Coordinates of C-alpha atoms and ligand atoms in Angstrom, one line a residue:
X1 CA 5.5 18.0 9.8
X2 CA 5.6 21.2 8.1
X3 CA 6.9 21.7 4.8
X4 CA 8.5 24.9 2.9
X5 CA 9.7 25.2 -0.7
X6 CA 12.4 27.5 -1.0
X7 CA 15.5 28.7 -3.3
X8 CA 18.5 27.8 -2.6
X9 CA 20.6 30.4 -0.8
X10 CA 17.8 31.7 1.6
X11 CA 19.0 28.6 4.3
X12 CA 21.5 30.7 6.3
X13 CA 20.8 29.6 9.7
X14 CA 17.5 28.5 9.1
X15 CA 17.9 24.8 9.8
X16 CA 19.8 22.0 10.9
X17 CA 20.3 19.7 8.6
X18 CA 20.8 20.4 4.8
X19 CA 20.5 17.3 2.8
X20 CA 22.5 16.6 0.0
X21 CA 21.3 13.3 -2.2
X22 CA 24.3 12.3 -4.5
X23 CA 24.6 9.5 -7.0
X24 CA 27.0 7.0 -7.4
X25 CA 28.8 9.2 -10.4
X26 CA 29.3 11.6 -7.3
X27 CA 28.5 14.9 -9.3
X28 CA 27.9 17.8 -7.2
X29 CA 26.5 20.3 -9.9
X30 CA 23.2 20.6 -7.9
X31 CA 25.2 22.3 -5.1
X32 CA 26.0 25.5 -6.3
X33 CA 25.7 28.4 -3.8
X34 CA 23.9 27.3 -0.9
X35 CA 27.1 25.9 1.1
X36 CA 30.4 27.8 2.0
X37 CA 33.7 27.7 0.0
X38 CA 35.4 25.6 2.7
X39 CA 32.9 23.3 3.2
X40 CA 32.3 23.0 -0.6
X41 CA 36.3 22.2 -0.6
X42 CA 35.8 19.2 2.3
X43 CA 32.7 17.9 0.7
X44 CA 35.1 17.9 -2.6
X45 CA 38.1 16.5 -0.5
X46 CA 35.8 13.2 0.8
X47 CA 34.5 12.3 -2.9
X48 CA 38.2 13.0 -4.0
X49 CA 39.5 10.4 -1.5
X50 CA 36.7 8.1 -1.8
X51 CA 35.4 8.3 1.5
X52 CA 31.9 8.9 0.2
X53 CA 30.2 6.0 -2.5
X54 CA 26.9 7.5 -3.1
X55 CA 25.8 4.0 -2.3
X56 CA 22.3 3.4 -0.7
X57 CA 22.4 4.3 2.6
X58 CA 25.8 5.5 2.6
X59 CA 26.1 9.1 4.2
X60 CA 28.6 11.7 5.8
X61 CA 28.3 14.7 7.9
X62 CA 29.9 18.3 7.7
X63 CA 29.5 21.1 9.3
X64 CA 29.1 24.6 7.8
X65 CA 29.9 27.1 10.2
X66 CA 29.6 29.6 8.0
X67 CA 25.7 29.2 7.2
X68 CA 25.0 27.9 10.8
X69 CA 23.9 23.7 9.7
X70 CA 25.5 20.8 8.6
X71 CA 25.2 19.4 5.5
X72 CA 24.6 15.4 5.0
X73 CA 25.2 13.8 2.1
X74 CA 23.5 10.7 1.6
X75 CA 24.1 8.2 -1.1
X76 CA 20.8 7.6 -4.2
X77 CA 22.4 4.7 -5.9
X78 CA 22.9 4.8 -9.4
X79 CA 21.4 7.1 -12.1
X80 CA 20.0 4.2 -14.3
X81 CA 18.8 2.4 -11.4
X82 CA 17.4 5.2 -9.7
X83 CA 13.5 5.6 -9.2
X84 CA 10.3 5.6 -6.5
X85 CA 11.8 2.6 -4.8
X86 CA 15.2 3.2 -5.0
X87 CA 14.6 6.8 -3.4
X88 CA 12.2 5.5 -0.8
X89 CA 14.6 3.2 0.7
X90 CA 17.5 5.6 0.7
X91 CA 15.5 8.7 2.1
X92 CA 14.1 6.1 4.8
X93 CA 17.9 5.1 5.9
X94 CA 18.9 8.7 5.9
X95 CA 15.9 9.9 8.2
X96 CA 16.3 6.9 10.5
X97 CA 19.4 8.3 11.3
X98 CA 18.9 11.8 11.7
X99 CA 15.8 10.7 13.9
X100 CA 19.0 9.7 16.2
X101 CA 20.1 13.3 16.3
X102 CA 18.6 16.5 18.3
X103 CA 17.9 17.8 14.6
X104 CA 14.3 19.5 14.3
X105 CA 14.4 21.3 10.6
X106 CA 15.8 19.6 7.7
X107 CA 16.2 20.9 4.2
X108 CA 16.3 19.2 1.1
X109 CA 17.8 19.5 -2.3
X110 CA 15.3 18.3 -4.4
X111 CA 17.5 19.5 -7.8
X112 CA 19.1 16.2 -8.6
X113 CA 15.6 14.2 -7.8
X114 CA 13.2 15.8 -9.2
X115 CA 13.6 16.7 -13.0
X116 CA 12.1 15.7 -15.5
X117 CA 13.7 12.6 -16.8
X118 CA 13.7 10.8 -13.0
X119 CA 10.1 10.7 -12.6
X120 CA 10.1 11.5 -8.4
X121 CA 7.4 14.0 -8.1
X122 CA 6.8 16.4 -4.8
X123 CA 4.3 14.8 -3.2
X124 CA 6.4 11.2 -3.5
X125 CA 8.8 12.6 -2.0
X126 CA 6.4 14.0 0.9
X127 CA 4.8 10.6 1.4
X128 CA 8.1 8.6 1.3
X129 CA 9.3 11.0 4.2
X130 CA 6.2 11.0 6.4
X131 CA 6.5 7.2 5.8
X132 CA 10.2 6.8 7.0
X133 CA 8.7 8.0 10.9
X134 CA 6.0 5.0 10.8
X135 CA 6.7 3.1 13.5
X136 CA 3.8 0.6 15.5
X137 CA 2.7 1.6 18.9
X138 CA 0.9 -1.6 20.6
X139 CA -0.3 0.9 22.9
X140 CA -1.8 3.2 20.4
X141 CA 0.2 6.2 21.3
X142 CA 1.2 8.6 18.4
X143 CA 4.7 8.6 17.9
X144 CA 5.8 11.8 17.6
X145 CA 9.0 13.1 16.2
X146 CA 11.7 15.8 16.8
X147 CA 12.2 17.0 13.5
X148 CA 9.2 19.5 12.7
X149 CA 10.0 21.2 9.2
X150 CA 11.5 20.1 6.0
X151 CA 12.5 22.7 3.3
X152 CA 12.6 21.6 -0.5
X153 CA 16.0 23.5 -1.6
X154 CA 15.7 24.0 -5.0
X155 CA 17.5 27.0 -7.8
X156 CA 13.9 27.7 -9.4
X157 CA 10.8 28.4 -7.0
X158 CA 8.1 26.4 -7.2
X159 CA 4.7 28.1 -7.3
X160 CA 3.0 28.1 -3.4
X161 CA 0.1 26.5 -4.8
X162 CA 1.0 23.9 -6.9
X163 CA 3.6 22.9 -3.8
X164 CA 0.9 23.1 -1.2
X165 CA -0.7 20.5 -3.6
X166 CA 2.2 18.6 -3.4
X167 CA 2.4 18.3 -0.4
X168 CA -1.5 17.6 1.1
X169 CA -2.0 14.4 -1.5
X170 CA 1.8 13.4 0.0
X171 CA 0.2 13.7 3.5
X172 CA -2.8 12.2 2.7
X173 CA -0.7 9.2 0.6
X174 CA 1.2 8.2 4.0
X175 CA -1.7 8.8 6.5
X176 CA -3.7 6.1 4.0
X177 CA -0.6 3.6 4.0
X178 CA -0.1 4.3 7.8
X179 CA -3.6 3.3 8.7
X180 CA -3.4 0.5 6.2
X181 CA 0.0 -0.9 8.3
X182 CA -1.7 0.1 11.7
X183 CA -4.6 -2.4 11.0
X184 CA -2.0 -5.2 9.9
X185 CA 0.3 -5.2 12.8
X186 CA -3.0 -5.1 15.0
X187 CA -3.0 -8.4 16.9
X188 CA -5.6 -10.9 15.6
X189 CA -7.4 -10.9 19.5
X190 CA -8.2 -7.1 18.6
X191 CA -8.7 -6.5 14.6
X192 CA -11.8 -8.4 14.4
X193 CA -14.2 -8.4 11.7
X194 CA -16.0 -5.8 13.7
X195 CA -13.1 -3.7 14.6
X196 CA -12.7 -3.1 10.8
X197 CA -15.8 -2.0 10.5
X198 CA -15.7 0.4 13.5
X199 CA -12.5 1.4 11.8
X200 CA -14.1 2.1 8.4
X201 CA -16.6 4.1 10.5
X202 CA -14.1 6.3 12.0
X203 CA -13.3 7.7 8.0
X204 CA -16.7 9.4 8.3
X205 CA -15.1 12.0 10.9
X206 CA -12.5 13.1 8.0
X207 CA -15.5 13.9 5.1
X208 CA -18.9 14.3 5.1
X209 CA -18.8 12.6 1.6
X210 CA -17.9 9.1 3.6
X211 CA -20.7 6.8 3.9
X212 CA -20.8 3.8 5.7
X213 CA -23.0 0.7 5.6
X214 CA -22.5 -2.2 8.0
X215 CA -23.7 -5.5 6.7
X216 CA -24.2 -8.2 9.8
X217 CA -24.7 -11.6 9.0
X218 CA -28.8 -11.5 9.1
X219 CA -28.9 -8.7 6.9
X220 CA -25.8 -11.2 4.5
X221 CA -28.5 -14.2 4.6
X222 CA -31.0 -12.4 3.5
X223 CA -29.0 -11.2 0.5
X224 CA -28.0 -14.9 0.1
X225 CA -24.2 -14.7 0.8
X226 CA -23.5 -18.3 1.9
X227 CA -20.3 -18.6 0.7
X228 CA -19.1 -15.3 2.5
X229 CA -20.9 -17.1 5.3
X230 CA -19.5 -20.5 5.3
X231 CA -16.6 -19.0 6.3
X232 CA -17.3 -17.3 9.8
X233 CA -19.4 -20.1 11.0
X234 CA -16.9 -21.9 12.4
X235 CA -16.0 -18.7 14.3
X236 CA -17.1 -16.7 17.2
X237 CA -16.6 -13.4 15.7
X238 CA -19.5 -12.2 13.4
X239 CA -18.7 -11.5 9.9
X240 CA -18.8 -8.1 8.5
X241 CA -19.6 -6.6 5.0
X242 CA -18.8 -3.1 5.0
X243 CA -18.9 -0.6 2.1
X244 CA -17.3 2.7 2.4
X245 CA -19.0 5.1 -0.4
X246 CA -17.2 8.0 -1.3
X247 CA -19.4 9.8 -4.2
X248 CA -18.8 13.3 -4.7
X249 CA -20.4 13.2 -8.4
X250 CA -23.7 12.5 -9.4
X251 CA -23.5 10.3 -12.5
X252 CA -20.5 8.9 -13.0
X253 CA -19.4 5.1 -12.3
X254 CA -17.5 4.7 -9.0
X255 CA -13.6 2.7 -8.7
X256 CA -15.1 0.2 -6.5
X257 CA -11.8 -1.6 -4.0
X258 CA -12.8 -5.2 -3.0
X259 CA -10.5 -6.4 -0.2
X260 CA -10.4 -9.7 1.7
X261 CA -10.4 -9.2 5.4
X262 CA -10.0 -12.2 6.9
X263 CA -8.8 -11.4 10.4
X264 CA -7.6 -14.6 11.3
X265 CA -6.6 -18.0 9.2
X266 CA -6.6 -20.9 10.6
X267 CA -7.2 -22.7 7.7
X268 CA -10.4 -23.9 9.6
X269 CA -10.8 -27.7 9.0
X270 CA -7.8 -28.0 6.8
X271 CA -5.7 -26.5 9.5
X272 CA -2.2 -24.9 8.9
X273 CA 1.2 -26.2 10.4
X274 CA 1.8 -24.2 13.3
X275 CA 4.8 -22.7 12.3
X276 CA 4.6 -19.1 11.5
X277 CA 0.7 -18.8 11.5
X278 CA 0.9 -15.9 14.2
X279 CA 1.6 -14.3 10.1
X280 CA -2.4 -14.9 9.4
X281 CA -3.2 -12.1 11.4
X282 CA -2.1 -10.1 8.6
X283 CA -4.6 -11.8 6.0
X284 CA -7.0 -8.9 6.4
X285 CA -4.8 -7.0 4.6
X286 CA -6.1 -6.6 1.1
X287 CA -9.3 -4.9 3.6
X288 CA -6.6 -2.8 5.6
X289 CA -5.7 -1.7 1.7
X290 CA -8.9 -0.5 1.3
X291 CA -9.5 1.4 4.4
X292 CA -6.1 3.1 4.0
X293 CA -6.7 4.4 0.5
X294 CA -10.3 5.6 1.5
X295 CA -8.8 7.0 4.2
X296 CA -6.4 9.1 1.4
X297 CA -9.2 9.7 -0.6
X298 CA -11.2 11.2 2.0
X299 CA -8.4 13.5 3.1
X300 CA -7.7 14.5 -0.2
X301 CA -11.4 15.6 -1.2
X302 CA -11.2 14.2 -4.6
X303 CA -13.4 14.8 -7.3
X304 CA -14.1 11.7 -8.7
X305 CA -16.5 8.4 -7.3
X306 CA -14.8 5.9 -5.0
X307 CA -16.0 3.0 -3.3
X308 CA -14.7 0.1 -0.6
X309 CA -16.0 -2.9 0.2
X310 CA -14.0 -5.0 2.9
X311 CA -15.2 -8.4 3.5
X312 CA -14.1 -9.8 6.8
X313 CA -14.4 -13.0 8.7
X314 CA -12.5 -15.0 10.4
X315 CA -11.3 -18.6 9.6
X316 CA -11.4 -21.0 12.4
X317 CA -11.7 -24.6 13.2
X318 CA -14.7 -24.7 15.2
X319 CA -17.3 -27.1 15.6
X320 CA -19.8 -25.3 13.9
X321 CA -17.1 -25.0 10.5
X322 CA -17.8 -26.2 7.3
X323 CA -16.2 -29.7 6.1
X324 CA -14.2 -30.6 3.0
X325 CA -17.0 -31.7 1.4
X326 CA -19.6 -28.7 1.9
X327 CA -21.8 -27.2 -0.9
X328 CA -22.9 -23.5 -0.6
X329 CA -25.1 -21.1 -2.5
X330 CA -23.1 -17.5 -3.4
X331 CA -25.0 -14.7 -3.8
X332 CA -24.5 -15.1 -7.5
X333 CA -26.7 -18.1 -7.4
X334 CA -23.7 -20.1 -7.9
X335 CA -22.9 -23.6 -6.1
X336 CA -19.6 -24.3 -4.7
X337 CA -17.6 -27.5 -3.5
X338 CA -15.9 -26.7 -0.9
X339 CA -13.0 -28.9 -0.9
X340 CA -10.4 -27.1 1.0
X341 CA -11.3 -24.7 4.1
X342 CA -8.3 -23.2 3.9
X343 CA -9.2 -21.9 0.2
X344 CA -11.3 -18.9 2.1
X345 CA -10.6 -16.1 0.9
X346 CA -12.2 -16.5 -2.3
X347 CA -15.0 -17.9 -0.4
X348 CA -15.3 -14.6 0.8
X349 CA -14.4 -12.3 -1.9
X350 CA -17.3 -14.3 -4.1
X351 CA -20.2 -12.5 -2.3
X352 CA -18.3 -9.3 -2.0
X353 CA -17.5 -9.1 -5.5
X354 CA -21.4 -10.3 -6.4
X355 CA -22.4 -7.2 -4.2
X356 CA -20.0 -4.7 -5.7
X357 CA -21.8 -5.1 -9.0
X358 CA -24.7 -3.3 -7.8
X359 CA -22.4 -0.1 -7.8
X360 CA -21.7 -0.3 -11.6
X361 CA -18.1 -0.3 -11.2
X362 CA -16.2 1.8 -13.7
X363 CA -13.3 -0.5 -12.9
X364 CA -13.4 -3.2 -9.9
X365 CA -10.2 -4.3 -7.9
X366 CA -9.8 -6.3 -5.3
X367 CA -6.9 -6.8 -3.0
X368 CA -6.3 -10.5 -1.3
X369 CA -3.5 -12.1 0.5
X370 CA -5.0 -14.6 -1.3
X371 CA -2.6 -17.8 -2.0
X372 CA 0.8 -19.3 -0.9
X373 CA 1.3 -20.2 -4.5
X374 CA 1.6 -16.7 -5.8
X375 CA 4.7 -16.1 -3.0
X376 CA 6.0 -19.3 -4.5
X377 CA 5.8 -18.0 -8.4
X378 CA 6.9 -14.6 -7.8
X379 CA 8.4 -13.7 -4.6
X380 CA 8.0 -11.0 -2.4
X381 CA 8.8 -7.9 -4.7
X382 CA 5.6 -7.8 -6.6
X383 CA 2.0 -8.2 -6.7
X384 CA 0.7 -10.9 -8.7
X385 CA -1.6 -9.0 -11.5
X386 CA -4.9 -11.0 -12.8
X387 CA -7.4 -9.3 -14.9
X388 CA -10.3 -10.0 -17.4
X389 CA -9.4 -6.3 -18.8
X390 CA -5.7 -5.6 -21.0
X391 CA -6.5 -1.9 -20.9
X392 CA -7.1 -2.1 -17.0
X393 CA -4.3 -4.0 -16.6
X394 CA -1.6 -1.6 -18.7
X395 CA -3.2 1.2 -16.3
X396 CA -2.8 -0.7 -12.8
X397 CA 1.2 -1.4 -14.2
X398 CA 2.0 2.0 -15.3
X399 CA 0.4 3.1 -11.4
X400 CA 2.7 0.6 -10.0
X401 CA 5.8 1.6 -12.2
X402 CA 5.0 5.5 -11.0
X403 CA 4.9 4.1 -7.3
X404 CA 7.6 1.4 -7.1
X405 CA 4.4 -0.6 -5.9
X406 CA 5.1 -3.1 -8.2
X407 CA 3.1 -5.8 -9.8
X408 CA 3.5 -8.7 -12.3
X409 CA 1.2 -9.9 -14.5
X410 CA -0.1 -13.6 -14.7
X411 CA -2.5 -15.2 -17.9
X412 CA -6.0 -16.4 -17.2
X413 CA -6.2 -19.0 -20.1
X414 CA -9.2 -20.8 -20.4
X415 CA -7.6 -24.1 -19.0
X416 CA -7.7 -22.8 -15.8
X417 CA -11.0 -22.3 -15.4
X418 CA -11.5 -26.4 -16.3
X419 CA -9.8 -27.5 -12.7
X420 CA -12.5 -25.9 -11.1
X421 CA -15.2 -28.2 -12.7
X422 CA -16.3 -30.5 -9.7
X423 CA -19.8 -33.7 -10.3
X424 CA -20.8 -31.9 -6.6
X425 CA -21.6 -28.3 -7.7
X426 CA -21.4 -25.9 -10.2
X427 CA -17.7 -25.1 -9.4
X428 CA -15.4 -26.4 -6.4
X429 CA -12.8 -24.0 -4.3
X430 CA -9.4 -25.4 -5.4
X431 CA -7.7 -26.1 -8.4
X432 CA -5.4 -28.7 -9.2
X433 CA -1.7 -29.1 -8.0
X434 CA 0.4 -26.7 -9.7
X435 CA -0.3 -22.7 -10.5
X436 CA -2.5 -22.3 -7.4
X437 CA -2.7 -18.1 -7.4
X438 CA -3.9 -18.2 -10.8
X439 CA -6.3 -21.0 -10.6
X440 CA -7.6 -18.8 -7.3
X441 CA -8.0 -15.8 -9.4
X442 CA -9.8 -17.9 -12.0
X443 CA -12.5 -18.9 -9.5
X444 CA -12.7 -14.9 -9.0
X445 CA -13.5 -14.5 -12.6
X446 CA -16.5 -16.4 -12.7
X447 CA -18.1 -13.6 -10.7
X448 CA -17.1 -10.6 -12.6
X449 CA -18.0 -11.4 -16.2
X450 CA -19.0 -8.3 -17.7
X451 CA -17.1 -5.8 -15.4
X452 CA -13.7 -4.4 -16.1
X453 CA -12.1 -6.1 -13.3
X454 CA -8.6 -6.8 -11.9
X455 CA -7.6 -8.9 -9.2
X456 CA -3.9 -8.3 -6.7
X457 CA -2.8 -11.5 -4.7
X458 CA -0.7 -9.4 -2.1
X459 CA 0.5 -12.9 -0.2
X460 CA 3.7 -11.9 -0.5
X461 CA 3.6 -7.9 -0.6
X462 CA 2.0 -7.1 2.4
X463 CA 3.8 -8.0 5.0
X464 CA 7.5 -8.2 5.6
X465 CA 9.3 -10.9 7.5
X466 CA 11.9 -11.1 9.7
X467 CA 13.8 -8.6 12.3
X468 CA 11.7 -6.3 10.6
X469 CA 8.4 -8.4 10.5
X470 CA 5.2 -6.0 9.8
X471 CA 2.7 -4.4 7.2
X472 CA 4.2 -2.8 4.3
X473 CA 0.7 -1.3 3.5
X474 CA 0.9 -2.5 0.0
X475 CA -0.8 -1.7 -2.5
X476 CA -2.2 1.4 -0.6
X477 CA 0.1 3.5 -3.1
X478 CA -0.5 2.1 -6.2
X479 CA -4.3 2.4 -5.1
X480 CA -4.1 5.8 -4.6
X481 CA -2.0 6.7 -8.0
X482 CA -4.4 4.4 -9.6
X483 CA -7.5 7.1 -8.3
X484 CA -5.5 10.0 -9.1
X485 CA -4.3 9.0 -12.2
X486 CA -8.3 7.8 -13.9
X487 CA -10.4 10.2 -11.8
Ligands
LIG501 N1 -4.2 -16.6 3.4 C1 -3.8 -17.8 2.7 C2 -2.7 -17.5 1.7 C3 -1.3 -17.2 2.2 C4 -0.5 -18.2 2.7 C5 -0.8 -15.9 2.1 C6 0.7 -17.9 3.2 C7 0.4 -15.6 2.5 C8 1.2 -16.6 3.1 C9 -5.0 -18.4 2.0 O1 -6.2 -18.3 2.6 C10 -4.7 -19.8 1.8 O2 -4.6 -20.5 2.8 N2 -4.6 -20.3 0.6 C11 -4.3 -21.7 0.3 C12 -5.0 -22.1 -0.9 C13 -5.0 -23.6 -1.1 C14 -5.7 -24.3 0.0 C15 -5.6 -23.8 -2.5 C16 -2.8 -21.8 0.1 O3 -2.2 -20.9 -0.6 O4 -2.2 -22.7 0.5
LIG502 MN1 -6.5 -19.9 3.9
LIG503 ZN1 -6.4 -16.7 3.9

C-alpha cells in the first residue's frame, strides 16, 4: 500500500473513502474545510440525533457529492481511554469493513489522533493499518487487497522526509509481526525445528548485514547442550539452534532476543490432556517473535547491534524421551532433575541463554510461551514481566505502554529460587505447587547472573482463542519499540 501525506483541502476527487475518527464527546473541530456545507450539515444532523456514538467500532457513511468521496466516520472510544490499543482495534473494525467495499484509496484525518498529548505516532498508525489486512493463507498465497493508497489528511504538512520515515519502520513493524503470526498459524506437521531455521535463513535475502548460523545437534553436543538436547530426543525432528546476527557496528554490545521454539508440545512423558493441544503448535512462538522482529530490523537497516537466537525442538513422547527422573548436564555445567517433561521450555532456553552470553549482550530477552500458570495469574491481556535488572525492566514497560503491547511485572524473591533445590542435582525443572510462571522464570535466572536480562512468558499473549483462534504476534511490537527506542 502506498501512502501520501497531505493538507487537508487538496482531496477533491482524489479518493474514495475520507475517514473521519471521532470520539465519544463527538467534537468535529478537526473537520474544518475538507468536506462540503451540506454534508458538514448531515454529518452534524446524525451526531445531533444520536445516530452516531463514537463507540468502538461504531461507524456511518455519507456521501459528498460535491468533493467526489464519501466520508466515514468511525467511532475512537473515549478521550481518556484512548491510546495504541484502543486505536488499533478501532482502525482494524473500520478497515475490515471497507475491505467489503470496491473502495481502492482511502484518506485519513490524522488531526484528532495524532497530537501531542495522545501519543499515536505515524508510523503506529501505518503498522496498525497494514496489520488490519493480515489474514492466514494455508496455501501460502499473498493476500492481496483492493485498497492501494491511504492519504494522512492533516491542516499542517508534514515534512516528506520525516513522513517517508514514518511510514518505512510502520511497514517494516507489520511485515515483522506478520511473519511472526505466519509462523504461528503454520501447522505443527510443517513449522519444524528446521523449517524455522530455513525461515531465519530466508532474512538474509532482505540485508547483507543478516547472518545466519545453524547449530545441528552434533555441533549442540559438542558445545555440551544436554538439556537443550533432552528435549528433542524423544522426537523425530532434529533440534535446531539458530542465531540470526544483525551487527552493523563494530564495538558496541548487541540486544541479544532469546526465544523458545518448541514446535510441538506434547508434554513428552508427562503428556497433556488432549483437549485443546492442537494450541501447542503455537509454543514456538517466543522463536516466531524473534524471527519477526529481525525480520523488522533487517528491513529497517538500523544502526545499532541486534541479535536472535531461536531454540527449537520438539516435545514428544517417544521412546527414546527422557523420564521424570532424568539428570542432564546444561551447557552451563549445571545439573538438572528433570522432574516434569512437560517443564521443556526452560530445558531449552537454559542452553540457549548459556550460548547468548558469548555475545556480551547489552541487554538479553527472551520470549517463551513458557507456563500455564502465568495465563492463570494474569490473563490474556499482558505479558508476564521477570527480570534480574529494575532499569531494564522500567524500559521494556515504557516500550509496552508506547505499543499497547502490554506487560506486567512479577518479583523474583529469593524464595523462589529454594523450590528448585532437588538431593538429585544441582537444581530440578519444577517448582512447587503454587506461582508456577515465576518459579519457571527463577530457574531462568540461574543462567544469566551477571547479564542485564529480562524474561516475557507470552502463554497467554500469543495466541488468541476462539472464532478468532490464531497468532497475535506478540511481543513483535514491543520488540521492535524496545530496539528503536535503546539503539
Ligand atoms: N508450553 C507450555 C505452557 C503453556 C500451557 C502455554 C498452556 C500456554 C498454554 C509449557 O511447556 C508447559 O507445559 N508448562 C507447564 C509447566 C509445569 C509442568 C511446571 C505448565 O504450565 O503446566
Ligand atoms: Mn510443556
Ligand atoms: Zn511448552
Amino acid at each position: 500500500m502506498d501512502y501520501k501525506s497531505l493538507i487537508s483541502g487538496k482531496l477533491k476527487g482524489n479518493t474514495d473513502i475520507y475517514l473521519i475518527g471521532v470520539f465519544a464527546d463527538k467534537k468535529l473541530t478537526h473537520l474544518n474545510k475538507s468536506v462540503s456545507e451540506i454534508t458538514l450539515k448531515l454529518i452534524k444532523k446524525c451526531i445531533d440525533d444520536n445516530n452516531f456514538t463514537g463507540d468502538i467500532g461504531d461507524n456511518r457513511t455519507f456521501d459528498d457529492l460535491e468533493n467526489k468521496f464519501q466520508i466515514t466516520l468511525f467511532g475512537l472510544g473515549t478521550k481518556e481511554k484512548f491510546g495504541p490499543i484502543s486505536f488499533s482495534r478501532s482502525i482494524s473494525l473500520i478497515i475490515k469493513k471497507i475491505e467489503m467495499t470496491n473502495a481502492k484509496s482511502l484518506s485519513l484525518n490524522i488531526d484528532n489522533i495524532i497530537s501531542n498529548k495522545l501519543a499515536i505516532s505515524a508510523e503506529f498508525i501505518v503498522s496498525s493499518i497494514e496489520n488490519s489486512f493480515y489474514k492466514y493463507s494455508h496455501k501460502k498465497d499473498k493476500v492481496v487487497s483492493k485498497i492501494k493508497e491511504c492519504n494522512f489528511i492533516s491542516k499542517n504538512a508534514i515534512s516528506s522526509k520525516s513522513f517517508n520515515k514514518s511510514v518505512s519502520i510502520g511497514k517494516a513493524i507489520a511485515s515483522g509481526i506478520g511473519l511472526a503470526k505466519d509462523l504461528g498459524n503454520t501447522p505443527p506437521n510443517i513449522c519444524t525445528p528446521t523449517y524455522l531455521s530455513a525461515e531465519a535463513i530466508k532474512l538474509k535475502k532482505i540485508n547483507k548485514l543478516i547472518k545466519i548460523t545453524v547449530l545441528n545437534e552434533a555441533k549442540m553436543k559438542s558445545l555440551g547442550m544436554g538439556s537443550l538436547l533432552s528435549v528433542s530426543q524423544g522426537s523425530k525432528q532434529p533440534a535446531k539452534l539458530v542465531s540470526i546476527e544483525y551487527m552493523p557496528l563494530k564495538n558496541k554490545a548487541p540486544i541479544v532476543l532469546v526465544g523458545k521454539g518448541i514446535t510441538f508440545d506434547t508434554g513428552g512423558i508427562s503428556l497433556k490432556p488432549s483437549p485443546n493441544m492442537d494450541e501447542m503448535k503455537f509454543d514456538m512462538s517466543g522463536a516466531g517473535s524473534v524471527i519477526g522482529t529481525m525480520k523488522a530490523v533487517a528491513e529497517m537497516n538500523i544502526k545499532t547491534n541486534v541479535v536472535g537466537i531461536i531454540a527449537c525442538a520438539e516435545n514428544m513422547p517417544g521412546s527414546q524421551a527422557t523420564r521424570p527422573g532424568d539428570v542432564v548436564t546444561s551447557m552451563s555445567g549445571i545439573t538438572i532433575e528433570i522432574l516434569n517433561t512437560d517443564a521443556e521450555g526452560r530445558l531449552v532456553l537454559c542452553d540457549a541463554l548459556t550460548y547468548a552470553k558469548k555475545y556480551k549482550p547489552r541487554y538479553m530477552l527472551d520470549m517463551a510461551t513458557l507456563t500455564g500458570a502465568c495465563l492463570v495469574g494474569l490473563g490474556k491481556y499482558p505479558s508476564g514481566l521477570f527480570s534480574n535488572s529494575e532499569k531494564l525492566a522500567g524500559l521494556i514497560k515504557k516500550s509496552a505502554d508506547k505499543t499497547g503491547d502490554r506487560v506486567w511485572q512479577l518479583p523474583l524473591y529469593d524464595d523462589y529460587f529454594k523450590e528448585l533445590k532437588t538431593n538429585f542435582a544441582d537444581i530440578q525443572n519444577i517448582g512447587g505447587r503454587y506461582g508456577g510462571a515465576i518459579t519457571a522464570a527463577a530457574f531462568l535466572a540461574k543462567f544469566t547472573e551477571g547479564i542485564d536480562w529480562a524474561h516475557l512468558d507470552i502463554a497467554g499473549t500469543a495466541w488468541e482463542v476462539g472464532e478468532n483462534k490464531g497468532s497475535t504476534g506478540r511481543p513483535v511490537s514491543l520488540l521492535i519499540d524496545f530496539i528503536l527506542s535503546n539503539q
